mmCIF file of C-alpha atoms in Angstrom:
data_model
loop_
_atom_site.group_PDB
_atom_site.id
_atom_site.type_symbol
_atom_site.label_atom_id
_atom_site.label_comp_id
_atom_site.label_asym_id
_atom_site.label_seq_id
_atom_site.Cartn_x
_atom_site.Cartn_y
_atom_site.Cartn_z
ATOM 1 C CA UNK A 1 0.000 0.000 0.000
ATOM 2 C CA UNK A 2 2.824 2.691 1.196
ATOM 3 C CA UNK A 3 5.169 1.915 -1.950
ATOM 4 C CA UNK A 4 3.219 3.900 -4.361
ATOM 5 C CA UNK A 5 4.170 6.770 -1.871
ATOM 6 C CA UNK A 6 7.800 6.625 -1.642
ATOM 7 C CA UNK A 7 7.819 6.291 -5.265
ATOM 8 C CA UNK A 8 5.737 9.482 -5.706
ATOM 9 C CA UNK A 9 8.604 11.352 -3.588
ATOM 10 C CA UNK A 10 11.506 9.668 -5.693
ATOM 11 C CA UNK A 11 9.802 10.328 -8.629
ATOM 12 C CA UNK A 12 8.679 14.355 -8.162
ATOM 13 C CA UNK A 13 11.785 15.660 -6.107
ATOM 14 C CA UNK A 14 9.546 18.083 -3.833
ATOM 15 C CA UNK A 15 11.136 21.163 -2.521
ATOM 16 C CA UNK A 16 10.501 20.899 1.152
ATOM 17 C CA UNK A 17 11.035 24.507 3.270
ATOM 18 C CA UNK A 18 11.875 23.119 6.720
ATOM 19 C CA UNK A 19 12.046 26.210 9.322
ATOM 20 C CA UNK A 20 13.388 23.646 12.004
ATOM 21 C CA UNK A 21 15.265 22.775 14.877
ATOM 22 C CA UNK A 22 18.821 24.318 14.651
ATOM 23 C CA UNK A 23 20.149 21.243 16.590
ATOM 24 C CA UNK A 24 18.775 18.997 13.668
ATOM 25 C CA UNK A 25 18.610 20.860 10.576
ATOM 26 C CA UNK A 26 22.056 19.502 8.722
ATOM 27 C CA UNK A 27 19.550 15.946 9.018
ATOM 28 C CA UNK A 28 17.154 16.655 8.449
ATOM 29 C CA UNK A 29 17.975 18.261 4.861
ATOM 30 C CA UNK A 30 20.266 15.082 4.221
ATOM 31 C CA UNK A 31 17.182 12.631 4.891
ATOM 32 C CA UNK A 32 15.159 14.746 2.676
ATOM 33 C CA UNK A 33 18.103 14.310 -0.012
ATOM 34 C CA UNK A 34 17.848 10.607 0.468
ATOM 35 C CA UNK A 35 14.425 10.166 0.040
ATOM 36 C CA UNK A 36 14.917 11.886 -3.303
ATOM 37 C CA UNK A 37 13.257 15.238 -1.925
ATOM 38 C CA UNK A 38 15.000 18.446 -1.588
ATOM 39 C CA UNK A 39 15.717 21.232 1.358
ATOM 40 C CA UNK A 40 15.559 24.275 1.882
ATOM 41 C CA UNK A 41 15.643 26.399 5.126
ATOM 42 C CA UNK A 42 15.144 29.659 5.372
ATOM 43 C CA UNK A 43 13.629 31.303 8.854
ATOM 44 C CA UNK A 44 13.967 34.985 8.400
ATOM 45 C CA UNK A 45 10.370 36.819 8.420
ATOM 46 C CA UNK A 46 11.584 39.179 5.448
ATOM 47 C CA UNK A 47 12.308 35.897 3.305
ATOM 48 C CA UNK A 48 9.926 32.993 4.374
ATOM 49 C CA UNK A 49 7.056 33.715 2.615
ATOM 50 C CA UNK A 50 8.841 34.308 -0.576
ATOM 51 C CA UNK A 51 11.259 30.520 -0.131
ATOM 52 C CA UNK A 52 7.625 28.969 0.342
ATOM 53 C CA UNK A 53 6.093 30.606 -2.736
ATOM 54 C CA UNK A 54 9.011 28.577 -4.657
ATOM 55 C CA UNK A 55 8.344 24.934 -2.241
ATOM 56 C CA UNK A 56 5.751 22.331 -2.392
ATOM 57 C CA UNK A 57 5.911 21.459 1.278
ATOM 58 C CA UNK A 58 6.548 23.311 4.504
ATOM 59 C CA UNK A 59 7.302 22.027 7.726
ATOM 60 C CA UNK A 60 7.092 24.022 10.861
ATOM 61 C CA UNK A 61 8.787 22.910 14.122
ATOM 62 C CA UNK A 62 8.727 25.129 17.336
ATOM 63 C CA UNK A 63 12.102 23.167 18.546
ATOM 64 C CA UNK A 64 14.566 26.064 18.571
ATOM 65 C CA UNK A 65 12.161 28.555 19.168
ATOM 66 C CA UNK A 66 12.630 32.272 19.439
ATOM 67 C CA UNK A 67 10.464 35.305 19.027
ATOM 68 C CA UNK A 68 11.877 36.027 15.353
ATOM 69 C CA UNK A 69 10.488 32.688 14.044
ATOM 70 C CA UNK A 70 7.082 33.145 15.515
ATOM 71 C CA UNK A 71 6.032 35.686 12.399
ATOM 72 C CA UNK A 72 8.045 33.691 9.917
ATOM 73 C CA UNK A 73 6.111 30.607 10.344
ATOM 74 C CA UNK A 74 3.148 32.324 10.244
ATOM 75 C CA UNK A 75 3.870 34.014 7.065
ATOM 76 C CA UNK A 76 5.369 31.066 5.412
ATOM 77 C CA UNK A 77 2.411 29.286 6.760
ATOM 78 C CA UNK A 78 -0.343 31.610 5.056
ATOM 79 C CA UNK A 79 1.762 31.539 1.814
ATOM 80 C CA UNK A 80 1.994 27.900 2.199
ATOM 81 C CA UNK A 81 -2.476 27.961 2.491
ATOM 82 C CA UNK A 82 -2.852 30.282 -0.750
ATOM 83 C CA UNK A 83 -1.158 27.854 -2.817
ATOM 84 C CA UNK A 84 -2.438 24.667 -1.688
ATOM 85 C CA UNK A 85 1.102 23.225 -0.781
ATOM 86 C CA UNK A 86 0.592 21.069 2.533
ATOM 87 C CA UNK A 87 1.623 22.315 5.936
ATOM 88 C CA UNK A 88 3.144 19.841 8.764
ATOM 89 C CA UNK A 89 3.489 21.098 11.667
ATOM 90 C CA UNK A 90 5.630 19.646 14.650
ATOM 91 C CA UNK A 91 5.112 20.792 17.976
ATOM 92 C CA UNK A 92 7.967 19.898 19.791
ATOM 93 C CA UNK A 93 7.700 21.023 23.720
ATOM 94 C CA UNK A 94 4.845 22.264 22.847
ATOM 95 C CA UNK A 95 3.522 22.282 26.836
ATOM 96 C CA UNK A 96 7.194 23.068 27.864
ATOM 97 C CA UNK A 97 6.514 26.959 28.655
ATOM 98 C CA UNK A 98 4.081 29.594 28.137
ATOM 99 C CA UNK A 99 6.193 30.908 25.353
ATOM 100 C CA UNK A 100 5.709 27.686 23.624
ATOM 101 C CA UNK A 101 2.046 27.093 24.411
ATOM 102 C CA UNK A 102 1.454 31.086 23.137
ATOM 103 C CA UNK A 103 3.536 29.965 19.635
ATOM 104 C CA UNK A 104 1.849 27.132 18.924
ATOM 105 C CA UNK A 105 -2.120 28.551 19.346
ATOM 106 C CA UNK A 106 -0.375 31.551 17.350
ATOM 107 C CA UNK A 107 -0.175 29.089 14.419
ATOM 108 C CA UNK A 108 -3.252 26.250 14.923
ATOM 109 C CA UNK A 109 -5.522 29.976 14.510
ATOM 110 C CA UNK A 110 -3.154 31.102 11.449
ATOM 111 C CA UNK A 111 -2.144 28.180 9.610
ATOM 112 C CA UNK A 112 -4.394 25.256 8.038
ATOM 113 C CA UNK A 113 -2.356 22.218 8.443
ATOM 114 C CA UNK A 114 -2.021 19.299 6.541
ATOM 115 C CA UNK A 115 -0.484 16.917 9.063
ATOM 116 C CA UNK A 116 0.812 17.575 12.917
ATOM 117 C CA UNK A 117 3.393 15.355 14.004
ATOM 118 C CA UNK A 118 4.677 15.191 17.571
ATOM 119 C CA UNK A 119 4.864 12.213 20.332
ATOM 120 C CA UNK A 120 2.036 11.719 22.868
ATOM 121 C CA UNK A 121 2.757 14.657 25.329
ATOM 122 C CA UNK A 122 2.886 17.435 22.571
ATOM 123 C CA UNK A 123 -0.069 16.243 21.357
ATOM 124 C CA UNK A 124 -1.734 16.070 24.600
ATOM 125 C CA UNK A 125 -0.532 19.838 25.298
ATOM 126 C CA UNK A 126 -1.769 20.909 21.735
ATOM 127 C CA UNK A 127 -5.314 19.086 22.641
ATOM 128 C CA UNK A 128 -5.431 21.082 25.667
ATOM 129 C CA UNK A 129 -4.693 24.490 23.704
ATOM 130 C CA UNK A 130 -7.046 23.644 20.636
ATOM 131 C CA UNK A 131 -10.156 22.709 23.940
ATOM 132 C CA UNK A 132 -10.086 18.981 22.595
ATOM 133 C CA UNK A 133 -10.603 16.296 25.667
ATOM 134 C CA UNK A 134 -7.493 16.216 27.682
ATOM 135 C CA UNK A 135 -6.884 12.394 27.252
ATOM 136 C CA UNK A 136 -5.099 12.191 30.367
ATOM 137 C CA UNK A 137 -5.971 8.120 30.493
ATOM 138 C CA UNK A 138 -3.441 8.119 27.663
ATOM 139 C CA UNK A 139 -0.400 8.397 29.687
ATOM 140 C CA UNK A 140 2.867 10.142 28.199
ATOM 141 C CA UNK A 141 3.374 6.759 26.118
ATOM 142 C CA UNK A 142 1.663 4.745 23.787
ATOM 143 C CA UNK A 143 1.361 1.040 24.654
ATOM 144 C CA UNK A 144 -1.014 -1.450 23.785
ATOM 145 C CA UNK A 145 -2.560 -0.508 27.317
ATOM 146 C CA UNK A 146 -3.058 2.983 26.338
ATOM 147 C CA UNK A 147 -3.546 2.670 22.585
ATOM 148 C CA UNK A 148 -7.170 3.011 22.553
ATOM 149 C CA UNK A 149 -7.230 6.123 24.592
ATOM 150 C CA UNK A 150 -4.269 7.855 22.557
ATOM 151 C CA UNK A 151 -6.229 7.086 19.679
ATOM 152 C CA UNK A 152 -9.470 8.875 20.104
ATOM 153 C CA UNK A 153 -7.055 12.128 21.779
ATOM 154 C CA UNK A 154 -5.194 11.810 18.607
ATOM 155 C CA UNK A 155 -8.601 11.714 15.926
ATOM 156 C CA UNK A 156 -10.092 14.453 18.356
ATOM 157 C CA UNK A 157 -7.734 16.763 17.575
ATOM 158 C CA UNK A 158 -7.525 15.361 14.042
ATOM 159 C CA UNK A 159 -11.142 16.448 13.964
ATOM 160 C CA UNK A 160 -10.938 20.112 15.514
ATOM 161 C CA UNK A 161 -7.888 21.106 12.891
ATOM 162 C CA UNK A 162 -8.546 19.594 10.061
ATOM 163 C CA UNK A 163 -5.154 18.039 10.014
ATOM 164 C CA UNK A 164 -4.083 14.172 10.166
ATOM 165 C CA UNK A 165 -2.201 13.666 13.296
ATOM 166 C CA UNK A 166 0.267 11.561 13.785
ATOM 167 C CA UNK A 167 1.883 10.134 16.851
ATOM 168 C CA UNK A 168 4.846 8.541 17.112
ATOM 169 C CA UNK A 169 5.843 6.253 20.060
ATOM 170 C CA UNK A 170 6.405 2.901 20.630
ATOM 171 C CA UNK A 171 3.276 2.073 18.607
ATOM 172 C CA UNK A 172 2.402 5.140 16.203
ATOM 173 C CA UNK A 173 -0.684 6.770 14.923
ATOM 174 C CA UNK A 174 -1.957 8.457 12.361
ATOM 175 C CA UNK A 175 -6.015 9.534 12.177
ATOM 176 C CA UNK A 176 -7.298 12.135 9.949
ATOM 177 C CA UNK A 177 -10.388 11.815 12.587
ATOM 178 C CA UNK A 178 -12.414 8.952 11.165
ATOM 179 C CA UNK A 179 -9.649 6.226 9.612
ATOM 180 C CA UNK A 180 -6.269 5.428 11.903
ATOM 181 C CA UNK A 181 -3.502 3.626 10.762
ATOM 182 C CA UNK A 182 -1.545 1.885 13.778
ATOM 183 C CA UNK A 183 2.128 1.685 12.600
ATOM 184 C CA UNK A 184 4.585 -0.887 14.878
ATOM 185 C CA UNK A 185 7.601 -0.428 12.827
ATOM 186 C CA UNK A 186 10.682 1.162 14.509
ATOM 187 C CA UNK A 187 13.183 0.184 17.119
ATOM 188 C CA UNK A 188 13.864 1.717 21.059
ATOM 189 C CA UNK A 189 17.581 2.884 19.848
ATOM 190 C CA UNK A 190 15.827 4.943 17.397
ATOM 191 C CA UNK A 191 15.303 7.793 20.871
ATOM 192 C CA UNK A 192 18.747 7.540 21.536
ATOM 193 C CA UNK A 193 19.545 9.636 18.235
ATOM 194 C CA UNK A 194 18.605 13.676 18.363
ATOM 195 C CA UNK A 195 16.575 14.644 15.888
ATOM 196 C CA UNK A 196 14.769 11.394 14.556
ATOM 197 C CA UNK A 197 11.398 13.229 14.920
ATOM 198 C CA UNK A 198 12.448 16.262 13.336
ATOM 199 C CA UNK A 199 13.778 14.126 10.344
ATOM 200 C CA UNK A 200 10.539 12.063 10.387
ATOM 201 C CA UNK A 201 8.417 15.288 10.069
ATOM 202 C CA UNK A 202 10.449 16.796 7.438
ATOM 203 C CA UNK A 203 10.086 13.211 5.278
ATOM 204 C CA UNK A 204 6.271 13.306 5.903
ATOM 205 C CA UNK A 205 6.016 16.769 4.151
ATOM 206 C CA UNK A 206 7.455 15.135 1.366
ATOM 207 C CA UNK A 207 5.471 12.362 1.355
ATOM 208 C CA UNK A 208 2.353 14.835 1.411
ATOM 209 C CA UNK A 209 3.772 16.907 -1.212
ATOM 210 C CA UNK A 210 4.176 14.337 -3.310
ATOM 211 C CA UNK A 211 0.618 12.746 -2.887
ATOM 212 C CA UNK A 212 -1.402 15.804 -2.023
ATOM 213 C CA UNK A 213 -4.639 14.523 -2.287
ATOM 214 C CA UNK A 214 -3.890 11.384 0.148
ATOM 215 C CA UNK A 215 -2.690 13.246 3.098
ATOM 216 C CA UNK A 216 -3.475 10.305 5.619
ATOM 217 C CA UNK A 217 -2.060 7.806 3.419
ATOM 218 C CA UNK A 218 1.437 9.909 2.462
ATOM 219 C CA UNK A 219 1.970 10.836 6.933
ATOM 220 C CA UNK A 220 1.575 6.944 7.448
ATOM 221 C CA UNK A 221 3.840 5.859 4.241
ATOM 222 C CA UNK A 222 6.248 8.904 6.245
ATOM 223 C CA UNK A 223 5.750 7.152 9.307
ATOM 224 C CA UNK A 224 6.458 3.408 8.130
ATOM 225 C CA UNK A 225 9.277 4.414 6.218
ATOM 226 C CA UNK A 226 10.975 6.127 9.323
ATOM 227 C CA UNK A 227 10.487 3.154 11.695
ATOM 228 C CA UNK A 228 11.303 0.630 8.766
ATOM 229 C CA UNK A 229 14.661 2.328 7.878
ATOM 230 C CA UNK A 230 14.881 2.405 12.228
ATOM 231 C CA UNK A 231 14.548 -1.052 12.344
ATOM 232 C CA UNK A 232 16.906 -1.957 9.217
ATOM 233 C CA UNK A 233 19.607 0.531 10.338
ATOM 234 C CA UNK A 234 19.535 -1.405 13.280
ATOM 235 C CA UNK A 235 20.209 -4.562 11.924
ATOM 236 C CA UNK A 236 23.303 -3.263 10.000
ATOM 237 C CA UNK A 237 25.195 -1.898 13.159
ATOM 238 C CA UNK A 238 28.277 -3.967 14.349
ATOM 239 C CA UNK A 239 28.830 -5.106 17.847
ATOM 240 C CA UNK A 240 31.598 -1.805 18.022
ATOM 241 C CA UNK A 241 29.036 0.635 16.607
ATOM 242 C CA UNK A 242 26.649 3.295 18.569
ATOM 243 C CA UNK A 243 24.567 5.719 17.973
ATOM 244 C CA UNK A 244 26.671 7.950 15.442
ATOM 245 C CA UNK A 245 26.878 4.873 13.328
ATOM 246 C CA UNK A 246 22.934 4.279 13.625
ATOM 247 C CA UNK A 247 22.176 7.733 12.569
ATOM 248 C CA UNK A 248 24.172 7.000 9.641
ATOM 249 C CA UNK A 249 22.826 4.026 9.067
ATOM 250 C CA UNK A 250 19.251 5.264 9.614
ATOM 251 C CA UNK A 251 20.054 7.711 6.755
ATOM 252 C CA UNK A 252 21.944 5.315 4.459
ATOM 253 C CA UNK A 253 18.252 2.964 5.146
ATOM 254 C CA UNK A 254 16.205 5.730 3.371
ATOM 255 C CA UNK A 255 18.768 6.259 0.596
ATOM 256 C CA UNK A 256 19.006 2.609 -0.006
ATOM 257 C CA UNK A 257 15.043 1.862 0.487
ATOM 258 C CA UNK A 258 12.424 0.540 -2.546
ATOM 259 C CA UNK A 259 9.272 1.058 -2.484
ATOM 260 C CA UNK A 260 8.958 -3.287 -2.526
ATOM 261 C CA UNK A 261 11.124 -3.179 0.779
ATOM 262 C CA UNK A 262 8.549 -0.801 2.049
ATOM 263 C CA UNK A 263 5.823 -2.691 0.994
ATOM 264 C CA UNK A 264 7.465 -5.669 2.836
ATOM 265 C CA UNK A 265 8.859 -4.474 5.835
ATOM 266 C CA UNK A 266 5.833 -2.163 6.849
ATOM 267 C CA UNK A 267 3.637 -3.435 9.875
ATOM 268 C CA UNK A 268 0.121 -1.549 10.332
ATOM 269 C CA UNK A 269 -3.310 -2.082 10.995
ATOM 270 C CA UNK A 270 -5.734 0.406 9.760
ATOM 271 C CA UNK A 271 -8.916 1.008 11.555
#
């Protein structure tokens, strides 16, 4: 099912505009380059709207966050909704500080998004913001214990934006509010790497660029290719390696994947 949608990416070389984390940004413009995408970052109000006018994706992540990015994601963002191209947005820390909480309501009221992206707690901190339920039976962690309560927080909010979310944990989900894929590919030394999340939202605005009108479908292709490339990284590392050779190896994974491996490897469920 998810093949079709790395070939897509391979096959239309989107230009992604990735105002991201500083602490990620050199990978997460090389995975784009290895899933056949391209990068380009560019967070300076005077300039963002104008790089987006030229992209077909955008991804917005509140990681670094300072008070100059605030109106540059916004713009890019509105640029981004005149032209159709699709928005991800990744909240990272989202409930961390006021600052935070204040930047992300900025852009859920100025930004139509295609997909948000984050782990259980950000998207239990955007819920909060947006007045979805709480879902505080979720717990900060998906497991099959708490699966069926992260799941209706997650299509709640999915409802109340617009936007497919996706959350990634030990089991992942992605809901555009009425259909959820539940994604179990990945591997635990996959957190012990900065910056896999970033990366993974920065490949699923790719993945949505490419395949515009299949939003749900591209974030979970995203998704499964991430925690596929996770799990076959893994496999490749030597008893002397750690995790500068998995990050490698993670990127080498998504270089080196077909869309038959994909279609393979990937383990999902869709409800």
């Amino acid at each position: 099912m998810f093949g079709p949608y790395l070939q897509a990416v391979r096959q239309a070389h989107p230009l992604i505009h990735c105002i991201t984390n500083y602490v990620t940004a050199n990978d997460c413009a090389n995975i784009l380059l290895a899933a056949g995408a391209s990068p380009i970052m560019a967070d300076a109000p005077e300039e963002a709207a104008e790089i987006t006018s030229r992209s077909r994706g955008l991804t917005l992540n509140l990681g670094t966050l300072h008070a100059g990015r605030v109106p540059a994601m916004l713009a890019a963002g509105r640029q981004a909704n005149a032209m159709g191209v699709p928005v991800v947005f990744d909240p990272v820390g989202a409930g961390a500080s006021a600052f935070r909480a204040g930047a992300a309501r900025q852009l859920l009221a100025g930004v139509r998004f295609a997909v948000i992206r984050g782990n259980l707690s950000e998207i239990r901190a955007l819920a909060g913001l947006d007045g979805c339920p709480h879902g505080v039976d979720a717990g900060d962690r998906i497991t099959p214990q708490t699966l069926e309560a992260s799941l209706e927080l997650a299509a709640a909010l999915a409802r109340r934006t617009g936007a497919v979310t996706a959350v990634t944990g030990e089991i992942d989900l992605v809901t555009d509010g009425t259909a959820a894929f539940c994604i179990r590919n990945g591997h635990p030394m996959m957190r012990s790497v900065t910056g896999t999340g970033c990366q993974l939202s920065c490949l699923t605005a790719a993945f949505a660029a490419a395949s515009p009108a299949r939003p749900l479908e591209a974030a979970a292709a995203a998704v499964c290719t991430m925690g596929l490339c996770g799990e076959i990284a893994y496999a490749r590392l030597t008893p002397a390696d750690g995790p500068a050779a998995y990050r490698d190896r993670i990127l080498d994974a998504v270089y080196r994947l077909t869309p038959a491996r994909l279609e393979e490897g990937a383990r999902y469920e869709l409800r």
